[in-house]
Structures are given as structure tokens and as C-alpha cells.
Tab-separated table of N, CA and C in Angstrom:
chain	number	residue	atom	x	y	z
A	1	MET	N	29.155	-3.154	4.313
A	1	MET	CA	27.972	-3.069	3.469
A	1	MET	C	28.065	-1.824	2.589
A	2	THR	N	27.566	-1.971	1.375
A	2	THR	CA	27.566	-0.849	0.441
A	2	THR	C	26.309	-0.012	0.645
A	3	SER	N	26.273	1.131	0.007
A	3	SER	CA	25.080	1.988	0.111
A	3	SER	C	23.864	1.294	-0.494
A	4	THR	N	24.063	0.498	-1.536
A	4	THR	CA	22.957	-0.252	-2.136
A	4	THR	C	22.385	-1.262	-1.143
A	5	ASP	N	23.260	-1.919	-0.390
A	5	ASP	CA	22.794	-2.867	0.633
A	5	ASP	C	21.935	-2.160	1.681
A	6	TRP	N	22.365	-0.964	2.082
A	6	TRP	CA	21.581	-0.202	3.061
A	6	TRP	C	20.217	0.179	2.486
A	7	LEU	N	20.166	0.527	1.212
A	7	LEU	CA	18.880	0.845	0.590
A	7	LEU	C	17.961	-0.375	0.567
A	8	TRP	N	18.538	-1.555	0.328
A	8	TRP	CA	17.721	-2.773	0.285
A	8	TRP	C	17.178	-3.137	1.665
A	9	ILE	N	17.829	-2.701	2.713
A	9	ILE	CA	17.353	-2.967	4.080
A	9	ILE	C	16.245	-1.988	4.474
A	10	LEU	N	16.131	-0.888	3.753
A	10	LEU	CA	15.168	0.154	4.092
A	10	LEU	C	13.732	-0.366	4.171
A	11	HIS	N	13.309	-1.151	3.197
A	11	HIS	CA	11.931	-1.664	3.158
A	11	HIS	C	11.598	-2.511	4.400
A	12	PRO	N	12.369	-3.549	4.722
A	12	PRO	CA	12.021	-4.327	5.915
A	12	PRO	C	12.175	-3.540	7.211
A	13	ALA	N	13.158	-2.644	7.263
A	13	ALA	CA	13.341	-1.859	8.487
A	13	ALA	C	12.147	-0.940	8.733
A	14	LEU	N	11.687	-0.268	7.693
A	14	LEU	CA	10.512	0.603	7.842
A	14	LEU	C	9.261	-0.200	8.175
A	15	ALA	N	9.160	-1.404	7.629
A	15	ALA	CA	8.011	-2.251	7.947
A	15	ALA	C	7.988	-2.573	9.434
A	16	VAL	N	9.133	-2.913	9.988
A	16	VAL	CA	9.202	-3.281	11.405
A	16	VAL	C	9.007	-2.066	12.305
A	17	VAL	N	9.600	-0.949	11.935
A	17	VAL	CA	9.579	0.232	12.805
A	17	VAL	C	8.281	1.027	12.693
A	18	VAL	N	7.682	1.083	11.496
A	18	VAL	CA	6.501	1.927	11.290
A	18	VAL	C	5.219	1.106	11.115
A	19	ILE	N	5.226	0.161	10.187
A	19	ILE	CA	3.997	-0.546	9.817
A	19	ILE	C	3.491	-1.437	10.948
A	20	TYR	N	4.346	-2.275	11.498
A	20	TYR	CA	3.888	-3.228	12.516
A	20	TYR	C	3.320	-2.544	13.757
A	21	PRO	N	3.967	-1.504	14.301
A	21	PRO	CA	3.330	-0.826	15.447
A	21	PRO	C	1.984	-0.188	15.095
A	22	LEU	N	1.917	0.462	13.917
A	22	LEU	CA	0.640	1.043	13.493
A	22	LEU	C	-0.423	-0.031	13.321
A	23	LEU	N	-0.042	-1.145	12.712
A	23	LEU	CA	-0.979	-2.252	12.518
A	23	LEU	C	-1.490	-2.764	13.865
A	24	GLY	N	-0.588	-2.898	14.812
A	24	GLY	CA	-1.000	-3.349	16.141
A	24	GLY	C	-2.010	-2.409	16.779
A	25	MET	N	-1.783	-1.108	16.668
A	25	MET	CA	-2.716	-0.137	17.245
A	25	MET	C	-4.063	-0.174	16.532
A	26	VAL	N	-4.034	-0.259	15.209
A	26	VAL	CA	-5.281	-0.283	14.439
A	26	VAL	C	-6.095	-1.534	14.770
A	27	VAL	N	-5.426	-2.684	14.848
A	27	VAL	CA	-6.128	-3.936	15.165
A	27	VAL	C	-6.672	-3.908	16.596
A	28	ARG	N	-5.889	-3.373	17.531
A	28	ARG	CA	-6.368	-3.279	18.918
A	28	ARG	C	-7.611	-2.399	18.998
A	29	LEU	N	-7.601	-1.275	18.305
A	29	LEU	CA	-8.777	-0.409	18.302
A	29	LEU	C	-9.960	-1.071	17.602
A	30	ALA	N	-9.705	-1.808	16.528
A	30	ALA	CA	-10.790	-2.518	15.848
A	30	ALA	C	-11.407	-3.550	16.781
A	31	TRP	N	-10.566	-4.264	17.506
A	31	TRP	CA	-11.066	-5.256	18.459
A	31	TRP	C	-11.870	-4.575	19.566
A	32	SER	N	-11.407	-3.431	20.002
A	32	SER	CA	-12.120	-2.662	21.033
A	32	SER	C	-13.486	-2.214	20.527
A	33	ILE	N	-13.551	-1.809	19.284
A	33	ILE	CA	-14.821	-1.386	18.692
A	33	ILE	C	-15.789	-2.564	18.634
A	34	ARG	N	-15.298	-3.719	18.218
A	34	ARG	CA	-16.154	-4.904	18.074
A	34	ARG	C	-16.695	-5.366	19.430
A	35	ARG	N	-15.891	-5.264	20.476
A	35	ARG	CA	-16.319	-5.759	21.792
A	35	ARG	C	-17.123	-4.733	22.571
A	36	GLU	N	-16.643	-3.513	22.639
A	36	GLU	CA	-17.217	-2.529	23.560
A	36	GLU	C	-18.088	-1.480	22.897
A	37	ARG	N	-17.968	-1.333	21.601
A	37	ARG	CA	-18.683	-0.286	20.867
A	37	ARG	C	-18.364	1.107	21.429
A	38	SER	N	-17.108	1.314	21.826
A	38	SER	CA	-16.727	2.610	22.390
A	38	SER	C	-16.646	3.653	21.287
A	39	ALA	N	-17.172	4.839	21.553
A	39	ALA	CA	-17.273	5.890	20.546
A	39	ALA	C	-15.906	6.422	20.123
A	40	GLY	N	-15.026	6.631	21.055
A	40	GLY	CA	-13.714	7.204	20.739
A	40	GLY	C	-12.829	6.267	19.946
A	41	ALA	N	-13.008	4.970	20.153
A	41	ALA	CA	-12.152	3.997	19.476
A	41	ALA	C	-12.386	4.005	17.968
A	42	GLY	N	-13.613	4.228	17.533
A	42	GLY	CA	-13.912	4.254	16.101
A	42	GLY	C	-13.192	5.380	15.386
A	43	ARG	N	-13.202	6.548	15.979
A	43	ARG	CA	-12.515	7.708	15.391
A	43	ARG	C	-11.003	7.467	15.346
A	44	GLN	N	-10.458	6.959	16.463
A	44	GLN	CA	-9.023	6.675	16.513
A	44	GLN	C	-8.643	5.591	15.505
A	45	HIS	N	-9.485	4.563	15.386
A	45	HIS	CA	-9.240	3.491	14.429
A	45	HIS	C	-9.180	4.054	13.010
A	46	GLY	N	-10.111	4.936	12.689
A	46	GLY	CA	-10.140	5.543	11.358
A	46	GLY	C	-8.928	6.420	11.100
A	47	ASP	N	-8.553	7.231	12.084
A	47	ASP	CA	-7.401	8.112	11.910
A	47	ASP	C	-6.105	7.317	11.757
A	48	LEU	N	-5.899	6.344	12.639
A	48	LEU	CA	-4.695	5.524	12.541
A	48	LEU	C	-4.723	4.641	11.288
A	49	GLY	N	-5.918	4.209	10.883
A	49	GLY	CA	-6.042	3.423	9.660
A	49	GLY	C	-5.625	4.222	8.433
A	50	ARG	N	-5.950	5.502	8.414
A	50	ARG	CA	-5.504	6.366	7.305
A	50	ARG	C	-3.988	6.423	7.253
A	51	TRP	N	-3.379	6.597	8.417
A	51	TRP	CA	-1.921	6.648	8.462
A	51	TRP	C	-1.309	5.306	8.084
A	52	LEU	N	-1.941	4.224	8.524
A	52	LEU	CA	-1.436	2.891	8.183
A	52	LEU	C	-1.516	2.653	6.677
A	53	ALA	N	-2.647	2.977	6.069
A	53	ALA	CA	-2.807	2.782	4.621
A	53	ALA	C	-1.779	3.611	3.853
A	54	THR	N	-1.591	4.842	4.265
A	54	THR	CA	-0.621	5.710	3.605
A	54	THR	C	0.797	5.167	3.782
A	55	ALA	N	1.107	4.706	4.982
A	55	ALA	CA	2.445	4.163	5.245
A	55	ALA	C	2.695	2.901	4.424
A	56	VAL	N	1.671	2.063	4.260
A	56	VAL	CA	1.823	0.843	3.457
A	56	VAL	C	2.112	1.219	2.001
A	57	VAL	N	1.382	2.161	1.457
A	57	VAL	CA	1.610	2.576	0.069
A	57	VAL	C	3.012	3.169	-0.081
A	58	LEU	N	3.411	4.019	0.846
A	58	LEU	CA	4.742	4.616	0.774
A	58	LEU	C	5.840	3.561	0.924
A	59	LEU	N	5.599	2.573	1.769
A	59	LEU	CA	6.569	1.498	1.949
A	59	LEU	C	6.735	0.685	0.665
A	60	VAL	N	5.622	0.361	0.016
A	60	VAL	CA	5.682	-0.392	-1.237
A	60	VAL	C	6.360	0.438	-2.326
A	61	LEU	N	6.038	1.717	-2.397
A	61	LEU	CA	6.693	2.584	-3.387
A	61	LEU	C	8.189	2.699	-3.116
A	62	THR	N	8.564	2.753	-1.852
A	62	THR	CA	9.986	2.784	-1.497
A	62	THR	C	10.681	1.517	-1.974
A	63	ALA	N	10.069	0.364	-1.697
A	63	ALA	CA	10.665	-0.909	-2.110
A	63	ALA	C	10.801	-0.986	-3.624
A	64	LEU	N	9.754	-0.618	-4.344
A	64	LEU	CA	9.805	-0.682	-5.809
A	64	LEU	C	10.840	0.281	-6.380
A	65	THR	N	10.922	1.466	-5.818
A	65	THR	CA	11.897	2.451	-6.284
A	65	THR	C	13.320	1.959	-6.063
A	66	VAL	N	13.579	1.403	-4.888
A	66	VAL	CA	14.921	0.900	-4.584
A	66	VAL	C	15.281	-0.250	-5.524
A	67	VAL	N	14.346	-1.174	-5.735
A	67	VAL	CA	14.626	-2.322	-6.604
A	67	VAL	C	14.906	-1.872	-8.032
A	68	ILE	N	14.079	-0.987	-8.552
A	68	ILE	CA	14.247	-0.529	-9.935
A	68	ILE	C	15.530	0.291	-10.080
A	69	ALA	N	15.807	1.156	-9.110
A	69	ALA	CA	16.951	2.060	-9.228
A	69	ALA	C	18.293	1.369	-8.997
A	70	THR	N	18.298	0.263	-8.257
A	70	THR	CA	19.583	-0.351	-7.908
A	70	THR	C	19.852	-1.672	-8.615
A	71	LYS	N	18.950	-2.141	-9.434
A	71	LYS	CA	19.152	-3.425	-10.118
A	71	LYS	C	20.390	-3.392	-11.011
A	72	GLU	N	20.545	-2.326	-11.744
A	72	GLU	CA	21.692	-2.137	-12.639
A	72	GLU	C	22.311	-0.771	-12.339
A	73	PRO	N	23.592	-0.603	-12.637
A	73	PRO	CA	24.192	0.735	-12.512
A	73	PRO	C	23.479	1.713	-13.447
A	74	PRO	N	23.472	2.989	-13.105
A	74	PRO	CA	22.735	3.970	-13.928
A	74	PRO	C	23.126	3.976	-15.402
A	75	ASP	N	24.377	3.703	-15.712
A	75	ASP	CA	24.777	3.737	-17.120
A	75	ASP	C	24.280	2.527	-17.909
A	76	ARG	N	23.821	1.480	-17.220
A	76	ARG	CA	23.286	0.294	-17.908
A	76	ARG	C	21.782	0.134	-17.687
A	77	PHE	N	21.109	1.182	-17.242
A	77	PHE	CA	19.667	1.123	-16.994
A	77	PHE	C	18.939	0.889	-18.317
A	78	ALA	N	18.132	-0.172	-18.366
A	78	ALA	CA	17.418	-0.528	-19.593
A	78	ALA	C	16.446	0.582	-19.973
A	79	GLY	N	16.547	1.061	-21.199
A	79	GLY	CA	15.663	2.126	-21.654
A	79	GLY	C	16.270	3.501	-21.510
A	80	GLY	N	17.348	3.604	-20.761
A	80	GLY	CA	18.067	4.862	-20.609
A	80	GLY	C	17.304	5.929	-19.845
A	81	PRO	N	17.724	7.172	-20.024
A	81	PRO	CA	17.122	8.287	-19.286
A	81	PRO	C	15.631	8.495	-19.599
A	82	ALA	N	15.204	8.184	-20.809
A	82	ALA	CA	13.792	8.381	-21.168
A	82	ALA	C	12.897	7.472	-20.326
A	83	ARG	N	13.279	6.206	-20.189
A	83	ARG	CA	12.485	5.276	-19.374
A	83	ARG	C	12.564	5.660	-17.901
A	84	ALA	N	13.729	6.088	-17.465
A	84	ALA	CA	13.872	6.523	-16.074
A	84	ALA	C	12.949	7.715	-15.787
A	85	ALA	N	12.864	8.644	-16.741
A	85	ALA	CA	11.977	9.806	-16.576
A	85	ALA	C	10.515	9.370	-16.545
A	86	GLU	N	10.142	8.418	-17.395
A	86	GLU	CA	8.756	7.918	-17.392
A	86	GLU	C	8.410	7.268	-16.054
A	87	LEU	N	9.332	6.444	-15.537
A	87	LEU	CA	9.081	5.784	-14.252
A	87	LEU	C	9.019	6.800	-13.116
A	88	LEU	N	9.843	7.839	-13.204
A	88	LEU	CA	9.788	8.904	-12.194
A	88	LEU	C	8.443	9.631	-12.248
A	89	LEU	N	7.926	9.852	-13.447
A	89	LEU	CA	6.602	10.485	-13.586
A	89	LEU	C	5.500	9.596	-13.001
A	90	VAL	N	5.603	8.283	-13.216
A	90	VAL	CA	4.622	7.359	-12.635
A	90	VAL	C	4.696	7.419	-11.110
A	91	LEU	N	5.909	7.431	-10.572
A	91	LEU	CA	6.083	7.514	-9.119
A	91	LEU	C	5.486	8.810	-8.573
A	92	LEU	N	5.791	9.926	-9.216
A	92	LEU	CA	5.255	11.210	-8.764
A	92	LEU	C	3.734	11.269	-8.914
A	93	GLY	N	3.215	10.700	-9.992
A	93	GLY	CA	1.763	10.649	-10.179
A	93	GLY	C	1.084	9.801	-9.116
A	94	THR	N	1.722	8.705	-8.746
A	94	THR	CA	1.170	7.852	-7.703
A	94	THR	C	1.155	8.584	-6.365
A	95	LEU	N	2.237	9.271	-6.052
A	95	LEU	CA	2.295	10.060	-4.815
A	95	LEU	C	1.255	11.185	-4.839
A	96	GLY	N	1.099	11.826	-5.990
A	96	GLY	CA	0.088	12.875	-6.125
A	96	GLY	C	-1.321	12.330	-5.954
A	97	SER	N	-1.586	11.149	-6.494
A	97	SER	CA	-2.907	10.527	-6.333
A	97	SER	C	-3.173	10.185	-4.873
A	98	LEU	N	-2.137	9.726	-4.185
A	98	LEU	CA	-2.288	9.410	-2.761
A	98	LEU	C	-2.591	10.669	-1.962
A	99	LEU	N	-1.908	11.740	-2.253
A	99	LEU	CA	-2.175	13.013	-1.574
A	99	LEU	C	-3.581	13.507	-1.898
A	100	ALA	N	-3.992	13.404	-3.157
A	100	ALA	CA	-5.338	13.826	-3.551
A	100	ALA	C	-6.394	12.965	-2.875
A	101	LEU	N	-6.110	11.683	-2.671
A	101	LEU	CA	-7.032	10.793	-1.976
A	101	LEU	C	-7.276	11.277	-0.557
A	102	TRP	N	-6.247	11.774	0.094
A	102	TRP	CA	-6.396	12.307	1.454
A	102	TRP	C	-7.285	13.552	1.471
A	103	ARG	N	-7.217	14.352	0.420
A	103	ARG	CA	-7.902	15.650	0.422
A	103	ARG	C	-9.291	15.633	-0.233
A	104	CYS	N	-9.567	14.627	-1.038
A	104	CYS	CA	-10.797	14.595	-1.823
A	104	CYS	C	-12.008	14.277	-0.938
A	105	ARG	N	-13.116	14.942	-1.187
A	105	ARG	CA	-14.346	14.707	-0.415
A	105	ARG	C	-15.365	13.825	-1.142
A	106	PRO	N	-15.654	14.054	-2.431
A	106	PRO	CA	-16.672	13.246	-3.105
A	106	PRO	C	-16.240	11.780	-3.223
A	107	ALA	N	-17.198	10.880	-3.069
A	107	ALA	CA	-16.911	9.443	-3.086
A	107	ALA	C	-16.299	8.999	-4.413
A	108	ALA	N	-16.813	9.508	-5.526
A	108	ALA	CA	-16.282	9.112	-6.828
A	108	ALA	C	-14.830	9.564	-6.990
A	109	GLY	N	-14.518	10.721	-6.494
A	109	GLY	CA	-13.143	11.217	-6.559
A	109	GLY	C	-12.206	10.369	-5.712
A	110	ARG	N	-12.648	10.017	-4.504
A	110	ARG	CA	-11.821	9.168	-3.637
A	110	ARG	C	-11.577	7.813	-4.293
A	111	LEU	N	-12.621	7.240	-4.891
A	111	LEU	CA	-12.470	5.959	-5.576
A	111	LEU	C	-11.486	6.087	-6.746
A	112	GLY	N	-11.611	7.151	-7.500
A	112	GLY	CA	-10.720	7.372	-8.638
A	112	GLY	C	-9.272	7.524	-8.209
A	113	PHE	N	-9.035	8.304	-7.154
A	113	PHE	CA	-7.663	8.495	-6.700
A	113	PHE	C	-7.093	7.228	-6.066
A	114	ALA	N	-7.934	6.448	-5.402
A	114	ALA	CA	-7.470	5.162	-4.860
A	114	ALA	C	-7.067	4.224	-5.994
A	115	LEU	N	-7.880	4.180	-7.043
A	115	LEU	CA	-7.545	3.334	-8.194
A	115	LEU	C	-6.301	3.831	-8.927
A	116	LEU	N	-6.153	5.142	-9.054
A	116	LEU	CA	-4.947	5.690	-9.693
A	116	LEU	C	-3.698	5.361	-8.878
A	117	SER	N	-3.804	5.457	-7.573
A	117	SER	CA	-2.663	5.116	-6.713
A	117	SER	C	-2.297	3.645	-6.868
A	118	TRP	N	-3.300	2.797	-6.867
A	118	TRP	CA	-3.032	1.357	-6.998
A	118	TRP	C	-2.486	1.035	-8.391
A	119	ALA	N	-3.014	1.706	-9.411
A	119	ALA	CA	-2.508	1.496	-10.772
A	119	ALA	C	-1.038	1.895	-10.870
A	120	GLY	N	-0.664	2.968	-10.198
A	120	GLY	CA	0.736	3.376	-10.192
A	120	GLY	C	1.624	2.329	-9.530
A	121	VAL	N	1.150	1.770	-8.414
A	121	VAL	CA	1.901	0.702	-7.736
A	121	VAL	C	2.029	-0.505	-8.659
A	122	LEU	N	0.927	-0.887	-9.306
A	122	LEU	CA	0.959	-2.028	-10.219
A	122	LEU	C	1.876	-1.779	-11.416
A	123	LEU	N	1.843	-0.571	-11.951
A	123	LEU	CA	2.681	-0.247	-13.104
A	123	LEU	C	4.160	-0.277	-12.741
A	124	LEU	N	4.510	0.281	-11.601
A	124	LEU	CA	5.910	0.227	-11.171
A	124	LEU	C	6.319	-1.215	-10.861
A	125	GLY	N	5.408	-1.983	-10.281
A	125	GLY	CA	5.714	-3.373	-9.960
A	125	GLY	C	5.818	-4.272	-11.170
A	126	ALA	N	5.272	-3.850	-12.290
A	126	ALA	CA	5.313	-4.668	-13.511
A	126	ALA	C	6.634	-4.526	-14.268
A	127	GLN	N	7.531	-3.716	-13.769
A	127	GLN	CA	8.799	-3.509	-14.453
A	127	GLN	C	9.672	-4.765	-14.373
A	128	PRO	N	10.492	-4.998	-15.375
A	128	PRO	CA	11.310	-6.225	-15.390
A	128	PRO	C	12.321	-6.299	-14.247
A	129	GLU	N	12.675	-5.184	-13.654
A	129	GLU	CA	13.629	-5.192	-12.539
A	129	GLU	C	13.023	-5.758	-11.255
A	130	VAL	N	11.697	-5.769	-11.174
A	130	VAL	CA	11.009	-6.237	-9.958
A	130	VAL	C	10.818	-7.741	-10.065
A	131	TRP	N	11.383	-8.459	-9.104
A	131	TRP	CA	11.326	-9.919	-9.105
A	131	TRP	C	10.007	-10.396	-8.502
A	132	ARG	N	9.355	-11.305	-9.207
A	132	ARG	CA	8.110	-11.923	-8.738
A	132	ARG	C	8.257	-13.423	-8.922
A	133	LEU	N	7.711	-14.202	-8.012
A	133	LEU	CA	7.788	-15.655	-8.157
A	133	LEU	C	7.073	-16.118	-9.409
A	134	SER	N	5.886	-15.567	-9.653
A	134	SER	CA	5.094	-15.955	-10.815
A	134	SER	C	4.070	-14.870	-11.088
A	135	ASP	N	3.681	-14.748	-12.331
A	135	ASP	CA	2.599	-13.830	-12.697
A	135	ASP	C	1.335	-14.589	-13.073
A	136	ASP	N	1.355	-15.894	-12.908
A	136	ASP	CA	0.225	-16.748	-13.259
A	136	ASP	C	-0.587	-17.079	-12.012
A	137	PRO	N	-1.802	-16.513	-11.866
A	137	PRO	CA	-2.590	-16.767	-10.652
A	137	PRO	C	-3.038	-18.216	-10.494
A	138	LEU	N	-2.833	-19.036	-11.512
A	138	LEU	CA	-3.195	-20.448	-11.403
A	138	LEU	C	-2.044	-21.292	-10.845
A	139	SER	N	-0.901	-20.672	-10.629
A	139	SER	CA	0.235	-21.417	-10.084
A	139	SER	C	0.359	-21.157	-8.583
A	140	LEU	N	0.908	-22.120	-7.879
A	140	LEU	CA	1.102	-21.993	-6.432
A	140	LEU	C	2.097	-20.881	-6.112
A	141	ALA	N	3.098	-20.706	-6.950
A	141	ALA	CA	4.122	-19.690	-6.710
A	141	ALA	C	3.512	-18.279	-6.661
A	142	PHE	N	2.477	-18.044	-7.447
A	142	PHE	CA	1.813	-16.736	-7.432
A	142	PHE	C	1.279	-16.436	-6.036
A	143	TRP	N	0.674	-17.411	-5.403
A	143	TRP	CA	0.048	-17.218	-4.096
A	143	TRP	C	1.067	-17.203	-2.966
A	144	GLN	N	2.299	-17.598	-3.258
A	144	GLN	CA	3.370	-17.546	-2.268
A	144	GLN	C	4.243	-16.302	-2.448
A	145	SER	N	3.957	-15.499	-3.436
A	145	SER	CA	4.802	-14.368	-3.791
A	145	SER	C	4.641	-13.201	-2.813
A	146	HIS	N	5.758	-12.741	-2.284
A	146	HIS	CA	5.764	-11.565	-1.405
A	146	HIS	C	5.270	-10.341	-2.179
A	147	TYR	N	5.668	-10.248	-3.430
A	147	TYR	CA	5.256	-9.109	-4.251
A	147	TYR	C	3.735	-9.044	-4.388
A	148	TRP	N	3.109	-10.155	-4.817
A	148	TRP	CA	1.668	-10.122	-5.045
A	148	TRP	C	0.885	-9.965	-3.752
A	149	ALA	N	1.380	-10.520	-2.659
A	149	ALA	CA	0.719	-10.305	-1.363
A	149	ALA	C	0.780	-8.827	-0.982
A	150	GLY	N	1.933	-8.203	-1.204
A	150	GLY	CA	2.075	-6.781	-0.886
A	150	GLY	C	1.204	-5.895	-1.757
A	151	VAL	N	1.134	-6.207	-3.040
A	151	VAL	CA	0.299	-5.418	-3.952
A	151	VAL	C	-1.185	-5.603	-3.611
A	152	GLY	N	-1.570	-6.836	-3.274
A	152	GLY	CA	-2.958	-7.079	-2.873
A	152	GLY	C	-3.319	-6.329	-1.601
A	153	LEU	N	-2.420	-6.369	-0.611
A	153	LEU	CA	-2.643	-5.641	0.634
A	153	LEU	C	-2.729	-4.146	0.377
A	154	THR	N	-1.882	-3.652	-0.497
A	154	THR	CA	-1.912	-2.229	-0.838
A	154	THR	C	-3.262	-1.848	-1.448
A	155	GLY	N	-3.786	-2.693	-2.328
A	155	GLY	CA	-5.104	-2.423	-2.917
A	155	GLY	C	-6.202	-2.408	-1.868
A	156	LEU	N	-6.160	-3.346	-0.927
A	156	LEU	CA	-7.155	-3.369	0.148
A	156	LEU	C	-7.050	-2.128	1.033
A	157	MET	N	-5.831	-1.728	1.332
A	157	MET	CA	-5.635	-0.541	2.164
A	157	MET	C	-6.133	0.715	1.444
A	158	LEU	N	-5.854	0.811	0.151
A	158	LEU	CA	-6.331	1.971	-0.613
A	158	LEU	C	-7.855	1.975	-0.706
A	159	PHE	N	-8.461	0.791	-0.844
A	159	PHE	CA	-9.921	0.718	-0.854
A	159	PHE	C	-10.486	1.225	0.475
A	160	SER	N	-9.916	0.766	1.568
A	160	SER	CA	-10.398	1.198	2.886
A	160	SER	C	-10.203	2.694	3.082
A	161	LEU	N	-9.083	3.198	2.617
A	161	LEU	CA	-8.827	4.635	2.729
A	161	LEU	C	-9.825	5.436	1.898
A	162	GLY	N	-10.089	4.980	0.685
A	162	GLY	CA	-11.005	5.704	-0.191
A	162	GLY	C	-12.463	5.592	0.215
A	163	ALA	N	-12.828	4.468	0.824
A	163	ALA	CA	-14.242	4.238	1.168
A	163	ALA	C	-14.542	4.471	2.637
A	164	TRP	N	-13.629	5.071	3.388
A	164	TRP	CA	-13.821	5.182	4.831
A	164	TRP	C	-15.140	5.854	5.243
A	165	PRO	N	-15.552	6.996	4.683
A	165	PRO	CA	-16.837	7.570	5.100
A	165	PRO	C	-18.019	6.631	4.838
A	166	GLU	N	-17.967	5.927	3.709
A	166	GLU	CA	-19.045	4.993	3.391
A	166	GLU	C	-18.998	3.772	4.304
A	167	ILE	N	-17.809	3.336	4.682
A	167	ILE	CA	-17.674	2.206	5.611
A	167	ILE	C	-18.301	2.559	6.953
A	168	GLN	N	-18.155	3.789	7.379
A	168	GLN	CA	-18.743	4.216	8.644
A	168	GLN	C	-20.268	4.251	8.584
A	169	ARG	N	-20.808	4.592	7.411
A	169	ARG	CA	-22.259	4.770	7.300
A	169	ARG	C	-23.022	3.511	6.904
A	170	GLN	N	-22.414	2.626	6.142
A	170	GLN	CA	-23.149	1.484	5.585
A	170	GLN	C	-22.668	0.169	6.193
A	171	ARG	N	-23.609	-0.553	6.748
A	171	ARG	CA	-23.284	-1.831	7.379
A	171	ARG	C	-22.670	-2.822	6.379
A	172	ARG	N	-23.170	-2.823	5.160
A	172	ARG	CA	-22.670	-3.747	4.139
A	172	ARG	C	-21.182	-3.517	3.864
A	173	LEU	N	-20.801	-2.262	3.693
A	173	LEU	CA	-19.391	-1.949	3.456
A	173	LEU	C	-18.546	-2.183	4.708
A	174	ARG	N	-19.131	-1.971	5.871
A	174	ARG	CA	-18.410	-2.237	7.114
A	174	ARG	C	-18.091	-3.722	7.227
A	175	ARG	N	-19.035	-4.563	6.865
A	175	ARG	CA	-18.784	-6.020	6.884
A	175	ARG	C	-17.726	-6.400	5.857
A	176	LEU	N	-17.780	-5.793	4.694
A	176	LEU	CA	-16.773	-6.043	3.667
A	176	LEU	C	-15.387	-5.629	4.169
A	177	HIS	N	-15.325	-4.484	4.820
A	177	HIS	CA	-14.070	-3.966	5.380
A	177	HIS	C	-13.523	-4.931	6.427
A	178	VAL	N	-14.361	-5.408	7.309
A	178	VAL	CA	-13.914	-6.329	8.365
A	178	VAL	C	-13.461	-7.657	7.761
A	179	SER	N	-14.194	-8.160	6.805
A	179	SER	CA	-13.803	-9.449	6.206
A	179	SER	C	-12.543	-9.326	5.360
A	180	ALA	N	-12.344	-8.174	4.732
A	180	ALA	CA	-11.121	-7.981	3.928
A	180	ALA	C	-9.924	-7.875	4.836
């Protein structure tokens, strides 16, 4: 296997090793909260949920970066160094927005940073190097696309991360969180 092949395995390997165990713990704690209303489980669910949301965003960014960077050799990269620099700035801005989302206290700021993070994921995913089954939401292929499912999940995770204090306080948002 070449180094490029190893990079392409990175996304599924990290999903299995990091995301799935975290998801299992978060779901188990959510189920515990729904059944027993235990006080400690809610805090643990929120803390692990933050890590899960962050890991999902980082996993998607890793996949998009690998796909864009390895589609063509560097000397044949469409757009040349200028486009590569722009995409690197988008990646760094997305990572910065994710970090700011963790640190921000006001609700409007958290919402803004969650949207900026998701916009960065969408912008990187819209590049021609990223393969998608379809971009037409009226086609069946769109709903079968791994890319669009991942981007949708990332948006839901960022929403939950940004709205976590409000989800804890408001029953309406808590129901929205559970149904999402």
C-alpha cells in the first residue's frame, strides 16, 4: 500500500476507533437519563457529547482534507498554490471556529461559531475533488450519499454543541435535540 492509501484509510479507521465508542457511551448515557433521570448521567452525557461532536467535525475535516489533497499530485492541483492556500485558510478558519465554539459563552456567539464551522465543512465539501452521488435533493442518490449524510450529521452535532446550555434549560429544545 502507498502512503496515499494509508491516508484514505484514516477516515474509516478513526470512525471505528474514536467515533463509535464515543457514540455508544453518549447513547447509553442518554438512555440512562430517559429511564432513570439520574443527575450524574446528564452531566456526563453533555461532556461526552461535546467530545463526540468535536470528533465528528474533526473526522469530516480529515476526510475532506485527505480527498482534496490526494486526488491529484501537487503539481497538477487545479488552481495551483493560490487555491491550495485559500482551502488551507478555510480549513484553519473552520478549526478556529470550532475552538471558539468550545470557549464562547453567549448563545448568539455559540450559534455563530457553530454556523461558521458548518459553513467551512460545506465549503470544503463543495470542492470538485470531493465525490458526491448527487447534489440534487430531489433525487434518490442524494439521500443515499455518504457525503450528504455526513455533512447533515455534522450540522446536527454542531447545533447540539452550540445549543447545549439552552437544551438543558428548555424542554422544547430538549425535545428537538432528542428527535434530531
